[in-house]
């Protein structure tokens, strides 16, 4: 007898049932579409990389022939070496600069909000805009070199962008300019999370300010460094628009990165098979970074 | 010689005056407690002593030396923080020895100091752990250990027990009280808990709005509070206040107390002239003198 009201209360109403299903309904389209458009196309790219496709996809399988061609391709090696140089310098400089800016901004200075926005602003621009702006700045006839020469320093030279050996470093300059503010914001958030009295305690213990940051604060920011490296690494590997806007891969193909190599071969030079093979190698590179990251994330969640 | 002397210290944040001409002097080995409601300036005064906040004017002397413009590290003090402020990335051992390392104490001496402190506070078995793996009470001990490792001139305790549970707080209070004579060092201790103040201190400074209202032994502060604020702040349960009128009564004085049933009570004032002409009279509950 007394169970009757409980039972009616348990019976779900129509709106309650909708509530329960709503998240699933909303997510359903993307769940339905992503296996095809993400994993399906990944798979298709892999299949194409095993064929001799040129202008249009064909299914004439040649095994790993395209990969062999890729390994023998000098331009691919230039692109890979560039990625190593660009990626390493970009990540390291961004981290150092971002951490430094964050520490300086953390000294309870006036107008911190305004300064923070100034440093963060480049992140709001697309890499295309960054690339174009820096192309003008670095142009020997228009930009910094011309300006300094007009001040009277006639022998001043800053023509990296037209120098095949140095052009890749101009990519680093522009990318660092864009991303270091973002890294600064990450570090600043991390610094704000640290108990003020830890720093006071270290002061009382007789540690100098650089030492406090190096010995006490930075070890607390390891998770921030980790996330920053992850984000920067994938920005570096995906870099395409910056190269297109800043150097167009030139001079010659001196500033090619794997992404521009892939695009040029797959869509401009009618080498879909070769382009696909390079795309798969890039995917391998991303996975090599992502899998350890996901693994450690999942493991720590299990422990937490 | 005074171990710590604070002379007319003022601190202003913009137009707000947080410390207004504070002067305190305590002898070597004394246990001074700064007590008062939140926002009374006691933590600011503590930070001024530590050198973490510059003062606007006035002087601070530690062991006879003027340290007003010295850095915290040069003042030879150690501090225990309310949040413990342990270095999260270091082991307990490293936490305790860090201050010594920064002062370039040789490794063997550092090790000896860690062992001594760990023994004293019974944390020897925790030395290889990280702070995150310790309970609040254990962290508290480590924080104290860090301060004790360095045998400074003055110890500063900034509400060290307020993050502990009630039972542990009483235990640690006892322990600090026992520790003090063994160390024989001057201690300045900030708290808002008047029980802590009454039980631990040699000398209590009751603060309010940046002033020191009364500076004296727990006994003095308890039995002879200077004003109604001090009287109401110290003691648990807190004192009753009863409005009364002072009247001449023969040769002496008497207090007239109005009761709700409109029968006035007339209580003879025991001896000597009272403090003022009319207003509140205050005596601690349980005191033999008449009031409540």
Coordinates of C-alpha atoms in Angstrom, one line a residue:
Chain A
X1 CA 0.0 0.0 0.0
X2 CA 2.6 2.5 1.1
X3 CA 4.8 1.6 -1.9
X4 CA 2.3 3.1 -4.5
X5 CA 3.4 6.7 -4.2
X6 CA 7.1 5.8 -4.4
X7 CA 6.4 3.9 -7.6
X8 CA 4.6 6.8 -9.3
X9 CA 7.5 9.1 -8.3
X10 CA 10.0 6.8 -9.9
X11 CA 8.1 6.6 -13.2
X12 CA 9.8 9.1 -15.5
X13 CA 7.7 11.9 -17.1
X14 CA 7.9 12.8 -20.7
X15 CA 10.0 15.9 -20.0
X16 CA 12.2 14.0 -17.7
X17 CA 12.9 11.4 -20.4
X18 CA 13.7 14.2 -22.8
X19 CA 16.1 15.8 -20.3
X20 CA 17.9 12.5 -20.0
X21 CA 18.1 12.1 -23.8
X22 CA 18.9 15.7 -24.7
X23 CA 22.7 15.5 -24.4
X24 CA 22.8 12.4 -26.5
X25 CA 20.6 13.9 -29.1
X26 CA 22.7 17.0 -29.3
X27 CA 25.9 15.1 -29.5
X28 CA 24.6 12.5 -32.0
X29 CA 25.3 14.4 -35.3
X30 CA 28.9 15.0 -34.5
X31 CA 29.3 11.5 -33.2
X32 CA 27.8 10.2 -36.4
X33 CA 29.8 12.4 -38.7
X34 CA 33.3 12.3 -37.1
X35 CA 34.1 8.6 -37.7
X36 CA 33.6 9.2 -41.4
X37 CA 35.1 12.7 -41.8
X38 CA 38.0 12.3 -39.4
X39 CA 38.9 8.7 -39.2
X40 CA 37.5 7.8 -42.5
X41 CA 39.5 10.4 -44.3
X42 CA 42.6 9.5 -42.3
X43 CA 42.2 6.0 -43.5
X44 CA 41.6 7.1 -47.1
X45 CA 44.8 9.3 -47.0
X46 CA 46.6 6.2 -45.8
X47 CA 45.2 4.1 -48.6
X48 CA 46.1 6.9 -51.1
X49 CA 49.7 7.0 -49.8
X50 CA 50.0 3.3 -50.8
X51 CA 49.0 4.1 -54.4
X52 CA 50.6 5.8 -57.4
X53 CA 47.9 8.5 -57.5
X54 CA 49.0 11.7 -59.2
X55 CA 46.4 14.3 -60.2
X56 CA 43.4 12.3 -59.2
X57 CA 43.1 9.4 -56.7
X58 CA 43.8 6.0 -58.3
X59 CA 43.9 2.6 -56.7
X60 CA 47.0 1.3 -58.3
X61 CA 48.8 0.0 -55.2
X62 CA 52.5 0.3 -55.1
X63 CA 53.1 -0.7 -51.5
X64 CA 55.4 1.7 -49.6
X65 CA 56.9 3.0 -52.8
X66 CA 55.7 6.6 -52.1
X67 CA 57.3 6.5 -48.7
X68 CA 60.5 5.4 -50.3
X69 CA 60.3 8.2 -52.8
X70 CA 59.6 10.6 -50.0
X71 CA 62.7 9.4 -48.1
X72 CA 64.8 10.0 -51.2
X73 CA 63.3 13.5 -51.8
X74 CA 65.7 16.2 -50.8
X75 CA 62.9 18.8 -50.4
X76 CA 61.2 16.6 -47.9
X77 CA 64.4 16.4 -45.8
X78 CA 64.7 20.2 -46.0
X79 CA 61.1 20.5 -44.8
X80 CA 61.7 18.0 -41.9
X81 CA 65.0 19.7 -40.9
X82 CA 63.2 23.0 -40.9
X83 CA 60.5 21.6 -38.7
X84 CA 63.1 20.4 -36.2
X85 CA 64.8 23.8 -36.2
X86 CA 61.6 25.8 -36.2
X87 CA 59.8 23.6 -33.7
X88 CA 62.7 23.4 -31.2
X89 CA 63.5 27.1 -31.3
X90 CA 59.8 28.1 -31.3
X91 CA 58.9 26.0 -28.3
X92 CA 62.1 26.8 -26.2
X93 CA 62.0 30.6 -26.9
X94 CA 58.2 30.8 -26.3
X95 CA 58.6 29.0 -23.0
X96 CA 61.5 31.1 -21.8
X97 CA 60.0 34.4 -23.0
X98 CA 56.5 33.5 -21.7
X99 CA 57.8 32.5 -18.3
X100 CA 60.0 35.6 -18.0
X101 CA 57.1 37.9 -19.0
X102 CA 54.8 36.2 -16.6
X103 CA 57.3 36.6 -13.7
X104 CA 57.8 40.2 -14.5
X105 CA 54.1 40.9 -14.7
X106 CA 53.6 39.1 -11.4
X107 CA 55.5 41.7 -9.5
X108 CA 52.4 43.6 -8.5
X109 CA 52.9 46.3 -11.1
X110 CA 50.5 49.0 -12.1
X111 CA 48.3 48.6 -15.2
X112 CA 48.9 44.9 -15.2
X113 CA 45.6 44.2 -17.0
X114 CA 46.5 46.5 -19.9
X115 CA 49.9 45.1 -20.3
X116 CA 48.6 41.6 -20.2
X117 CA 46.2 42.4 -23.0
X118 CA 49.0 44.0 -25.0
X119 CA 51.1 40.8 -24.8
X120 CA 48.2 38.5 -25.4
X121 CA 46.9 40.5 -28.5
X122 CA 49.1 38.8 -31.1
X123 CA 47.3 35.6 -30.3
X124 CA 44.0 37.2 -31.5
X125 CA 45.5 37.6 -34.9
X126 CA 45.5 34.8 -37.5
X127 CA 48.9 33.5 -38.6
X128 CA 48.1 34.9 -42.0
X129 CA 48.0 38.5 -40.6
X130 CA 51.1 37.8 -38.5
X131 CA 52.9 36.5 -41.6
X132 CA 52.0 39.5 -43.8
X133 CA 53.0 42.0 -41.1
X134 CA 56.3 40.3 -40.5
X135 CA 56.9 40.0 -44.2
X136 CA 56.8 43.7 -44.5
X137 CA 58.8 44.3 -41.4
X138 CA 61.5 41.9 -42.5
X139 CA 61.6 43.1 -46.1
X140 CA 65.0 44.6 -46.5
X141 CA 63.7 47.4 -48.8
X142 CA 60.7 48.3 -46.7
X143 CA 61.1 47.2 -43.1
X144 CA 63.6 47.2 -40.2
X145 CA 66.7 47.2 -42.4
X146 CA 65.5 50.2 -44.4
X147 CA 64.5 52.0 -41.3
X148 CA 67.8 51.6 -39.5
X149 CA 69.7 52.6 -42.7
X150 CA 67.6 55.7 -42.9
X151 CA 68.8 56.6 -39.4
X152 CA 72.3 56.7 -40.9
X153 CA 73.6 53.2 -40.1
X154 CA 74.3 52.6 -43.8
X155 CA 76.0 49.2 -43.3
X156 CA 73.2 47.7 -41.2
X157 CA 72.0 44.4 -42.6
X158 CA 69.0 42.4 -41.6
X159 CA 68.0 40.4 -44.7
X160 CA 67.3 37.0 -43.2
X161 CA 64.1 36.7 -45.1
X162 CA 65.9 36.6 -48.5
X163 CA 68.8 34.5 -47.2
X164 CA 68.1 30.8 -47.8
X165 CA 70.2 29.8 -44.7
X166 CA 68.5 32.3 -42.3
X167 CA 65.0 32.5 -43.7
X168 CA 63.7 29.7 -41.4
X169 CA 64.6 31.8 -38.4
X170 CA 62.3 34.5 -39.6
X171 CA 59.5 32.0 -39.1
X172 CA 60.7 31.5 -35.6
X173 CA 60.6 35.3 -34.9
X174 CA 57.1 35.7 -36.2
X175 CA 55.7 32.6 -34.5
X176 CA 57.4 33.5 -31.2
X177 CA 55.9 37.0 -31.4
X178 CA 52.5 35.5 -31.9
X179 CA 52.5 32.7 -29.3
X180 CA 54.7 33.9 -26.4
X181 CA 52.0 36.1 -25.0
X182 CA 49.7 33.1 -24.8
X183 CA 52.4 31.1 -23.0
X184 CA 52.8 34.1 -20.7
X185 CA 49.0 33.9 -19.9
X186 CA 49.3 30.2 -19.1
X187 CA 52.3 30.9 -16.8
X188 CA 50.6 33.8 -15.2
X189 CA 47.6 31.7 -14.3
X190 CA 49.9 29.1 -12.8
X191 CA 51.7 31.8 -10.8
X192 CA 48.5 33.2 -9.5
X193 CA 47.6 29.7 -8.2
X194 CA 50.7 29.6 -6.0
X195 CA 50.3 30.5 -2.4
X196 CA 51.8 34.0 -1.7
X197 CA 53.2 32.9 1.6
X198 CA 55.4 30.2 -0.1
X199 CA 57.3 33.1 -1.8
X200 CA 57.4 35.0 1.5
X201 CA 58.8 31.9 3.2
X202 CA 61.5 31.6 0.6
X203 CA 62.4 35.2 1.1
X204 CA 62.7 34.7 4.8
X205 CA 64.8 31.6 4.1
X206 CA 67.2 34.0 2.4
X207 CA 66.6 33.0 -1.3
X208 CA 67.1 35.7 -3.9
X209 CA 64.3 36.5 -6.3
X210 CA 65.7 34.5 -9.3
X211 CA 66.4 31.7 -7.0
X212 CA 62.9 31.7 -5.5
X213 CA 61.5 31.4 -9.1
X214 CA 64.0 28.8 -10.2
X215 CA 64.0 26.6 -7.1
X216 CA 60.5 27.1 -5.6
X217 CA 58.1 28.5 -8.1
X218 CA 59.1 26.7 -11.3
X219 CA 58.8 23.2 -9.9
X220 CA 55.2 24.0 -9.0
X221 CA 54.5 25.0 -12.6
X222 CA 55.5 21.7 -14.1
X223 CA 52.0 21.0 -15.3
X224 CA 51.8 24.4 -17.0
X225 CA 55.1 23.8 -18.8
X226 CA 53.7 20.5 -19.9
X227 CA 50.5 21.9 -21.3
X228 CA 52.4 24.8 -23.0
X229 CA 54.8 22.3 -24.7
X230 CA 51.9 20.2 -25.9
X231 CA 50.1 23.2 -27.4
X232 CA 53.2 24.8 -28.9
X233 CA 54.3 21.5 -30.4
X234 CA 51.1 21.0 -32.3
X235 CA 51.1 24.6 -33.4
X236 CA 54.6 24.0 -34.7
X237 CA 53.8 20.8 -36.6
X238 CA 50.6 22.3 -38.1
X239 CA 52.3 25.5 -39.2
X240 CA 51.2 26.2 -42.7
X241 CA 49.5 29.6 -43.0
X242 CA 52.5 31.4 -41.4
X243 CA 54.9 29.9 -44.0
X244 CA 52.5 30.7 -46.8
X245 CA 52.0 34.3 -45.7
X246 CA 55.6 35.1 -44.6
X247 CA 57.9 33.4 -47.0
X248 CA 55.8 31.3 -49.3
X249 CA 58.2 28.5 -48.6
X250 CA 61.0 30.5 -50.2
X251 CA 63.6 31.6 -51.0
X252 CA 63.3 28.5 -53.3
X253 CA 62.1 25.9 -50.9
X254 CA 64.4 26.9 -48.1
X255 CA 61.5 27.5 -45.6
X256 CA 59.3 24.6 -46.5
X257 CA 57.7 22.8 -43.6
X258 CA 56.0 19.3 -43.9
X259 CA 52.6 20.9 -44.0
X260 CA 53.5 23.2 -47.0
X261 CA 55.4 20.3 -48.6
X262 CA 52.2 18.2 -48.4
X263 CA 50.0 20.9 -49.7
X264 CA 52.3 21.7 -52.6
X265 CA 52.7 18.1 -53.7
X266 CA 49.1 17.0 -53.2
X267 CA 47.4 20.0 -54.7
X268 CA 49.8 22.0 -56.8
X269 CA 52.2 19.4 -58.3
X270 CA 49.8 16.6 -58.9
X271 CA 51.5 14.1 -56.6
X272 CA 48.6 13.0 -54.4
X273 CA 50.3 9.8 -53.5
X274 CA 53.5 11.5 -52.3
X275 CA 51.5 14.2 -50.5
X276 CA 49.5 11.5 -48.7
X277 CA 52.6 9.7 -47.6
X278 CA 54.0 13.0 -46.2
X279 CA 50.6 13.6 -44.4
X280 CA 50.8 10.2 -42.8
X281 CA 54.3 10.9 -41.6
X282 CA 53.1 14.1 -40.1
X283 CA 50.2 12.3 -38.4
X284 CA 52.9 9.9 -37.0
X285 CA 54.7 12.9 -35.6
X286 CA 51.6 14.3 -33.9
X287 CA 50.7 10.9 -32.5
X288 CA 54.3 10.5 -31.1
X289 CA 53.6 13.6 -29.0
X290 CA 49.9 13.0 -28.3
X291 CA 50.0 9.4 -27.2
X292 CA 52.5 9.8 -24.3
X293 CA 50.5 12.9 -23.3
X294 CA 47.1 11.1 -23.3
X295 CA 48.6 8.2 -21.6
X296 CA 50.0 10.3 -18.7
X297 CA 46.7 12.2 -18.5
X298 CA 44.6 9.1 -18.3
X299 CA 47.0 7.5 -15.8
X300 CA 47.0 10.5 -13.5
X301 CA 43.2 10.7 -13.6
X302 CA 43.0 7.1 -12.5
X303 CA 45.4 7.8 -9.7
X304 CA 43.6 11.1 -8.8
Chain B
X1 CA 68.6 44.2 26.2
X2 CA 65.3 44.2 24.3
X3 CA 65.2 41.4 21.7
X4 CA 62.7 43.2 19.7
X5 CA 61.8 46.8 19.8
X6 CA 59.2 48.5 17.7
X7 CA 59.3 52.2 17.8
X8 CA 56.4 54.4 16.6
X9 CA 55.8 52.3 13.6
X10 CA 53.2 53.6 11.1
X11 CA 52.0 51.9 8.0
X12 CA 49.7 53.5 5.4
X13 CA 48.2 51.9 2.4
X14 CA 47.3 55.0 0.3
X15 CA 45.2 57.2 2.6
X16 CA 44.3 54.3 4.9
X17 CA 46.3 54.1 8.1
X18 CA 46.7 50.5 9.1
X19 CA 49.3 50.9 11.9
X20 CA 49.1 54.1 13.9
X21 CA 52.3 54.7 16.0
X22 CA 52.7 51.2 17.3
X23 CA 55.4 50.8 20.0
X24 CA 56.3 47.5 21.6
X25 CA 59.4 46.3 23.4
X26 CA 60.0 42.8 24.5
X27 CA 62.9 41.1 26.3
X28 CA 64.9 38.2 24.9
X29 CA 63.2 34.9 25.4
X30 CA 59.7 36.5 25.9
X31 CA 56.6 35.1 24.2
X32 CA 54.6 38.1 22.8
X33 CA 51.2 37.5 21.4
X34 CA 49.5 40.0 19.1
X35 CA 45.8 39.5 19.4
X36 CA 42.8 41.4 18.0
X37 CA 39.8 41.1 15.7
X38 CA 40.5 40.6 11.9
X39 CA 41.6 43.8 10.3
X40 CA 43.1 45.3 13.4
X41 CA 46.6 45.4 11.8
X42 CA 48.2 42.5 13.7
X43 CA 49.2 40.7 10.5
X44 CA 50.5 43.9 9.0
X45 CA 52.6 44.5 12.1
X46 CA 53.9 40.9 11.8
X47 CA 54.8 41.5 8.2
X48 CA 56.5 44.7 9.1
X49 CA 58.6 42.9 11.7
X50 CA 59.5 40.2 9.2
X51 CA 60.4 42.8 6.6
X52 CA 57.8 41.6 4.1
X53 CA 56.1 45.0 4.1
X54 CA 58.0 48.2 4.3
X55 CA 56.8 50.6 7.1
X56 CA 55.8 54.2 6.3
X57 CA 57.7 55.5 9.3
X58 CA 59.1 54.4 12.6
X59 CA 61.9 52.0 13.5
X60 CA 62.2 48.3 14.2
X61 CA 65.2 47.0 16.2
X62 CA 66.0 43.3 16.5
X63 CA 68.7 42.5 19.1
X64 CA 69.6 46.2 19.3
X65 CA 70.2 46.6 15.6
X66 CA 68.0 48.8 13.5
X67 CA 66.6 46.5 10.8
X68 CA 63.9 48.8 9.5
X69 CA 65.2 48.9 6.0
X70 CA 66.9 45.4 6.0
X71 CA 65.5 42.6 3.8
X72 CA 63.7 39.7 5.5
X73 CA 66.8 37.5 5.0
X74 CA 69.1 39.9 6.8
X75 CA 66.9 40.2 9.9
X76 CA 67.7 36.7 11.2
X77 CA 64.1 35.7 11.8
X78 CA 62.0 32.6 11.0
X79 CA 58.4 32.5 10.4
X80 CA 55.6 30.0 10.5
X81 CA 52.7 30.8 8.2
X82 CA 49.0 30.1 8.6
X83 CA 48.9 28.2 5.3
X84 CA 52.2 26.5 6.3
X85 CA 53.7 27.7 3.0
X86 CA 55.7 24.5 2.5
X87 CA 57.5 24.2 -0.8
X88 CA 55.3 21.7 -2.6
X89 CA 58.0 20.2 -4.9
X90 CA 60.5 19.5 -2.1
X91 CA 60.6 16.6 0.4
X92 CA 60.2 17.4 4.1
X93 CA 63.9 17.1 4.6
X94 CA 64.6 19.5 1.8
X95 CA 61.9 21.9 3.1
X96 CA 63.6 22.0 6.4
X97 CA 67.2 22.4 5.1
X98 CA 66.4 24.9 2.3
X99 CA 66.9 27.9 4.5
X100 CA 70.2 26.6 5.6
X101 CA 71.3 25.8 2.1
X102 CA 70.4 29.4 1.0
X103 CA 72.6 30.6 3.8
X104 CA 75.5 28.4 2.6
X105 CA 75.6 26.2 5.6
X106 CA 77.8 23.1 4.9
X107 CA 76.0 19.9 4.1
X108 CA 77.0 18.0 7.2
X109 CA 75.7 20.8 9.5
X110 CA 72.5 20.9 7.5
X111 CA 71.9 17.2 7.9
X112 CA 72.6 17.5 11.7
X113 CA 70.1 20.4 11.9
X114 CA 67.4 18.4 10.1
X115 CA 67.9 15.4 12.4
X116 CA 67.8 17.6 15.5
X117 CA 64.6 19.3 14.4
X118 CA 62.9 16.1 13.2
X119 CA 63.7 14.5 16.5
X120 CA 62.4 17.5 18.5
X121 CA 59.1 17.5 16.6
X122 CA 58.8 13.7 16.0
X123 CA 58.7 13.9 12.3
X124 CA 61.8 11.8 11.6
X125 CA 59.7 9.1 9.8
X126 CA 58.3 11.8 7.4
X127 CA 61.5 13.2 6.1
X128 CA 61.4 11.7 2.6
X129 CA 57.7 12.6 2.0
X130 CA 56.3 15.5 0.0
X131 CA 54.1 18.0 1.7
X132 CA 51.0 16.9 -0.3
X133 CA 51.3 13.5 1.3
X134 CA 51.0 14.9 4.8
X135 CA 47.9 15.7 7.0
X136 CA 47.4 19.3 8.2
X137 CA 48.8 18.6 11.6
X138 CA 52.0 17.0 10.1
X139 CA 52.4 19.9 7.7
X140 CA 52.1 22.2 10.7
X141 CA 55.0 20.4 12.4
X142 CA 57.1 20.5 9.2
X143 CA 56.5 24.3 9.0
X144 CA 57.6 24.7 12.5
X145 CA 60.6 22.4 11.8
X146 CA 61.6 24.7 9.0
X147 CA 61.6 27.7 11.3
X148 CA 63.4 25.8 14.1
X149 CA 66.2 24.5 11.9
X150 CA 67.7 27.9 11.6
X151 CA 68.0 29.1 15.3
X152 CA 67.2 32.7 14.5
X153 CA 66.9 35.6 16.9
X154 CA 63.1 35.9 16.7
X155 CA 60.5 33.4 15.7
X156 CA 57.3 34.8 14.1
X157 CA 54.1 32.7 14.2
X158 CA 51.3 34.0 12.0
X159 CA 48.1 32.3 13.2
X160 CA 49.8 28.9 12.9
X161 CA 47.0 26.9 14.5
X162 CA 44.0 28.3 12.8
X163 CA 43.9 25.7 10.0
X164 CA 43.9 22.8 12.4
X165 CA 40.9 21.0 13.9
X166 CA 39.9 21.8 17.5
X167 CA 41.6 18.8 19.1
X168 CA 44.8 19.1 17.2
X169 CA 44.9 22.8 18.0
X170 CA 44.9 22.2 21.7
X171 CA 47.6 19.6 21.3
X172 CA 49.8 21.8 19.3
X173 CA 49.2 24.7 21.6
X174 CA 50.6 22.6 24.5
X175 CA 53.5 21.6 22.4
X176 CA 54.4 25.1 21.5
X177 CA 54.2 26.2 25.1
X178 CA 56.5 23.3 26.1
X179 CA 58.9 24.1 23.2
X180 CA 59.3 27.7 24.1
X181 CA 61.4 27.4 27.3
X182 CA 63.5 24.7 25.6
X183 CA 64.4 27.0 22.8
X184 CA 64.6 30.1 24.9
X185 CA 64.1 32.3 21.9
X186 CA 61.9 35.3 21.5
X187 CA 58.6 34.5 19.9
X188 CA 56.1 36.9 18.3
X189 CA 52.8 35.1 17.7
X190 CA 49.7 36.5 15.9
X191 CA 46.3 35.1 16.6
X192 CA 42.7 36.1 16.8
X193 CA 41.9 33.4 19.3
X194 CA 42.0 34.9 22.8
X195 CA 42.3 31.4 24.4
X196 CA 45.6 30.9 22.6
X197 CA 46.7 34.3 23.7
X198 CA 45.8 33.7 27.3
X199 CA 47.4 30.2 27.5
X200 CA 50.6 30.8 25.6
X201 CA 51.8 34.4 26.1
X202 CA 54.2 36.0 28.5
X203 CA 53.0 39.2 27.2
X204 CA 49.8 40.1 25.3
X205 CA 49.3 43.1 23.0
X206 CA 45.6 43.6 22.3
X207 CA 45.2 45.5 19.0
X208 CA 42.3 47.3 17.4
X209 CA 42.2 49.6 14.4
X210 CA 46.0 49.9 14.2
X211 CA 46.5 50.8 17.8
X212 CA 47.8 48.8 20.7
X213 CA 45.1 49.1 23.3
X214 CA 46.9 47.2 26.1
X215 CA 50.2 45.6 26.5
X216 CA 50.7 43.4 29.5
X217 CA 50.8 39.9 31.0
X218 CA 47.8 37.7 30.4
X219 CA 46.8 38.2 34.1
X220 CA 46.9 42.0 33.8
X221 CA 44.9 42.1 30.5
X222 CA 42.4 39.7 32.0
X223 CA 41.9 41.3 35.4
X224 CA 42.5 44.9 34.6
X225 CA 41.4 45.6 31.0
X226 CA 41.9 49.2 30.0
X227 CA 38.6 49.6 28.3
X228 CA 35.4 47.8 27.4
X229 CA 36.8 46.5 24.1
X230 CA 39.7 44.7 25.8
X231 CA 37.4 43.5 28.5
X232 CA 34.9 42.1 26.1
X233 CA 37.5 40.6 23.8
X234 CA 39.5 38.6 26.4
X235 CA 38.0 35.8 28.4
X236 CA 35.7 32.9 27.5
X237 CA 32.8 33.0 28.1
X238 CA 33.0 36.7 27.4
X239 CA 32.2 39.3 30.0
X240 CA 28.8 40.6 30.8
X241 CA 28.3 44.4 30.5
X242 CA 25.7 46.0 32.6
X243 CA 24.8 49.7 32.3
X244 CA 24.9 51.4 35.7
X245 CA 24.9 54.9 37.2
X246 CA 27.5 56.0 39.7
X247 CA 26.2 57.8 42.7
X248 CA 27.6 59.3 45.8
X249 CA 26.6 57.1 48.8
X250 CA 27.6 58.5 52.1
X251 CA 31.4 58.8 52.2
X252 CA 31.9 56.6 49.2
X253 CA 30.3 55.7 45.9
X254 CA 27.7 53.3 44.8
X255 CA 26.4 51.9 41.5
X256 CA 22.7 52.1 40.7
X257 CA 21.6 49.4 38.4
X258 CA 18.1 49.5 36.8
X259 CA 16.4 46.1 36.7
X260 CA 13.5 45.2 34.4
X261 CA 11.0 45.1 37.2
X262 CA 11.8 48.7 38.1
X263 CA 13.4 47.9 41.3
X264 CA 16.8 49.6 41.4
X265 CA 19.8 47.9 42.9
X266 CA 22.3 50.0 44.7
X267 CA 25.7 48.3 45.0
X268 CA 28.4 50.0 47.1
X269 CA 31.7 50.7 45.3
X270 CA 34.4 48.8 47.2
X271 CA 37.4 51.2 47.5
X272 CA 38.7 54.4 46.1
X273 CA 37.2 56.6 43.4
X274 CA 36.1 54.8 40.3
X275 CA 37.3 55.4 36.7
X276 CA 34.6 57.7 35.5
X277 CA 31.5 59.5 36.4
X278 CA 29.0 57.4 34.6
X279 CA 28.8 54.7 32.0
X280 CA 29.6 51.0 31.9
X281 CA 31.5 49.2 34.6
X282 CA 33.2 46.1 33.8
X283 CA 34.6 43.2 35.7
X284 CA 35.4 39.7 34.6
X285 CA 32.8 37.0 35.3
X286 CA 33.9 35.0 38.2
X287 CA 35.8 37.9 39.7
X288 CA 35.1 38.5 43.4
X289 CA 34.5 42.1 42.9
X290 CA 30.9 43.1 42.5
X291 CA 29.4 43.8 39.1
X292 CA 27.2 41.2 37.5

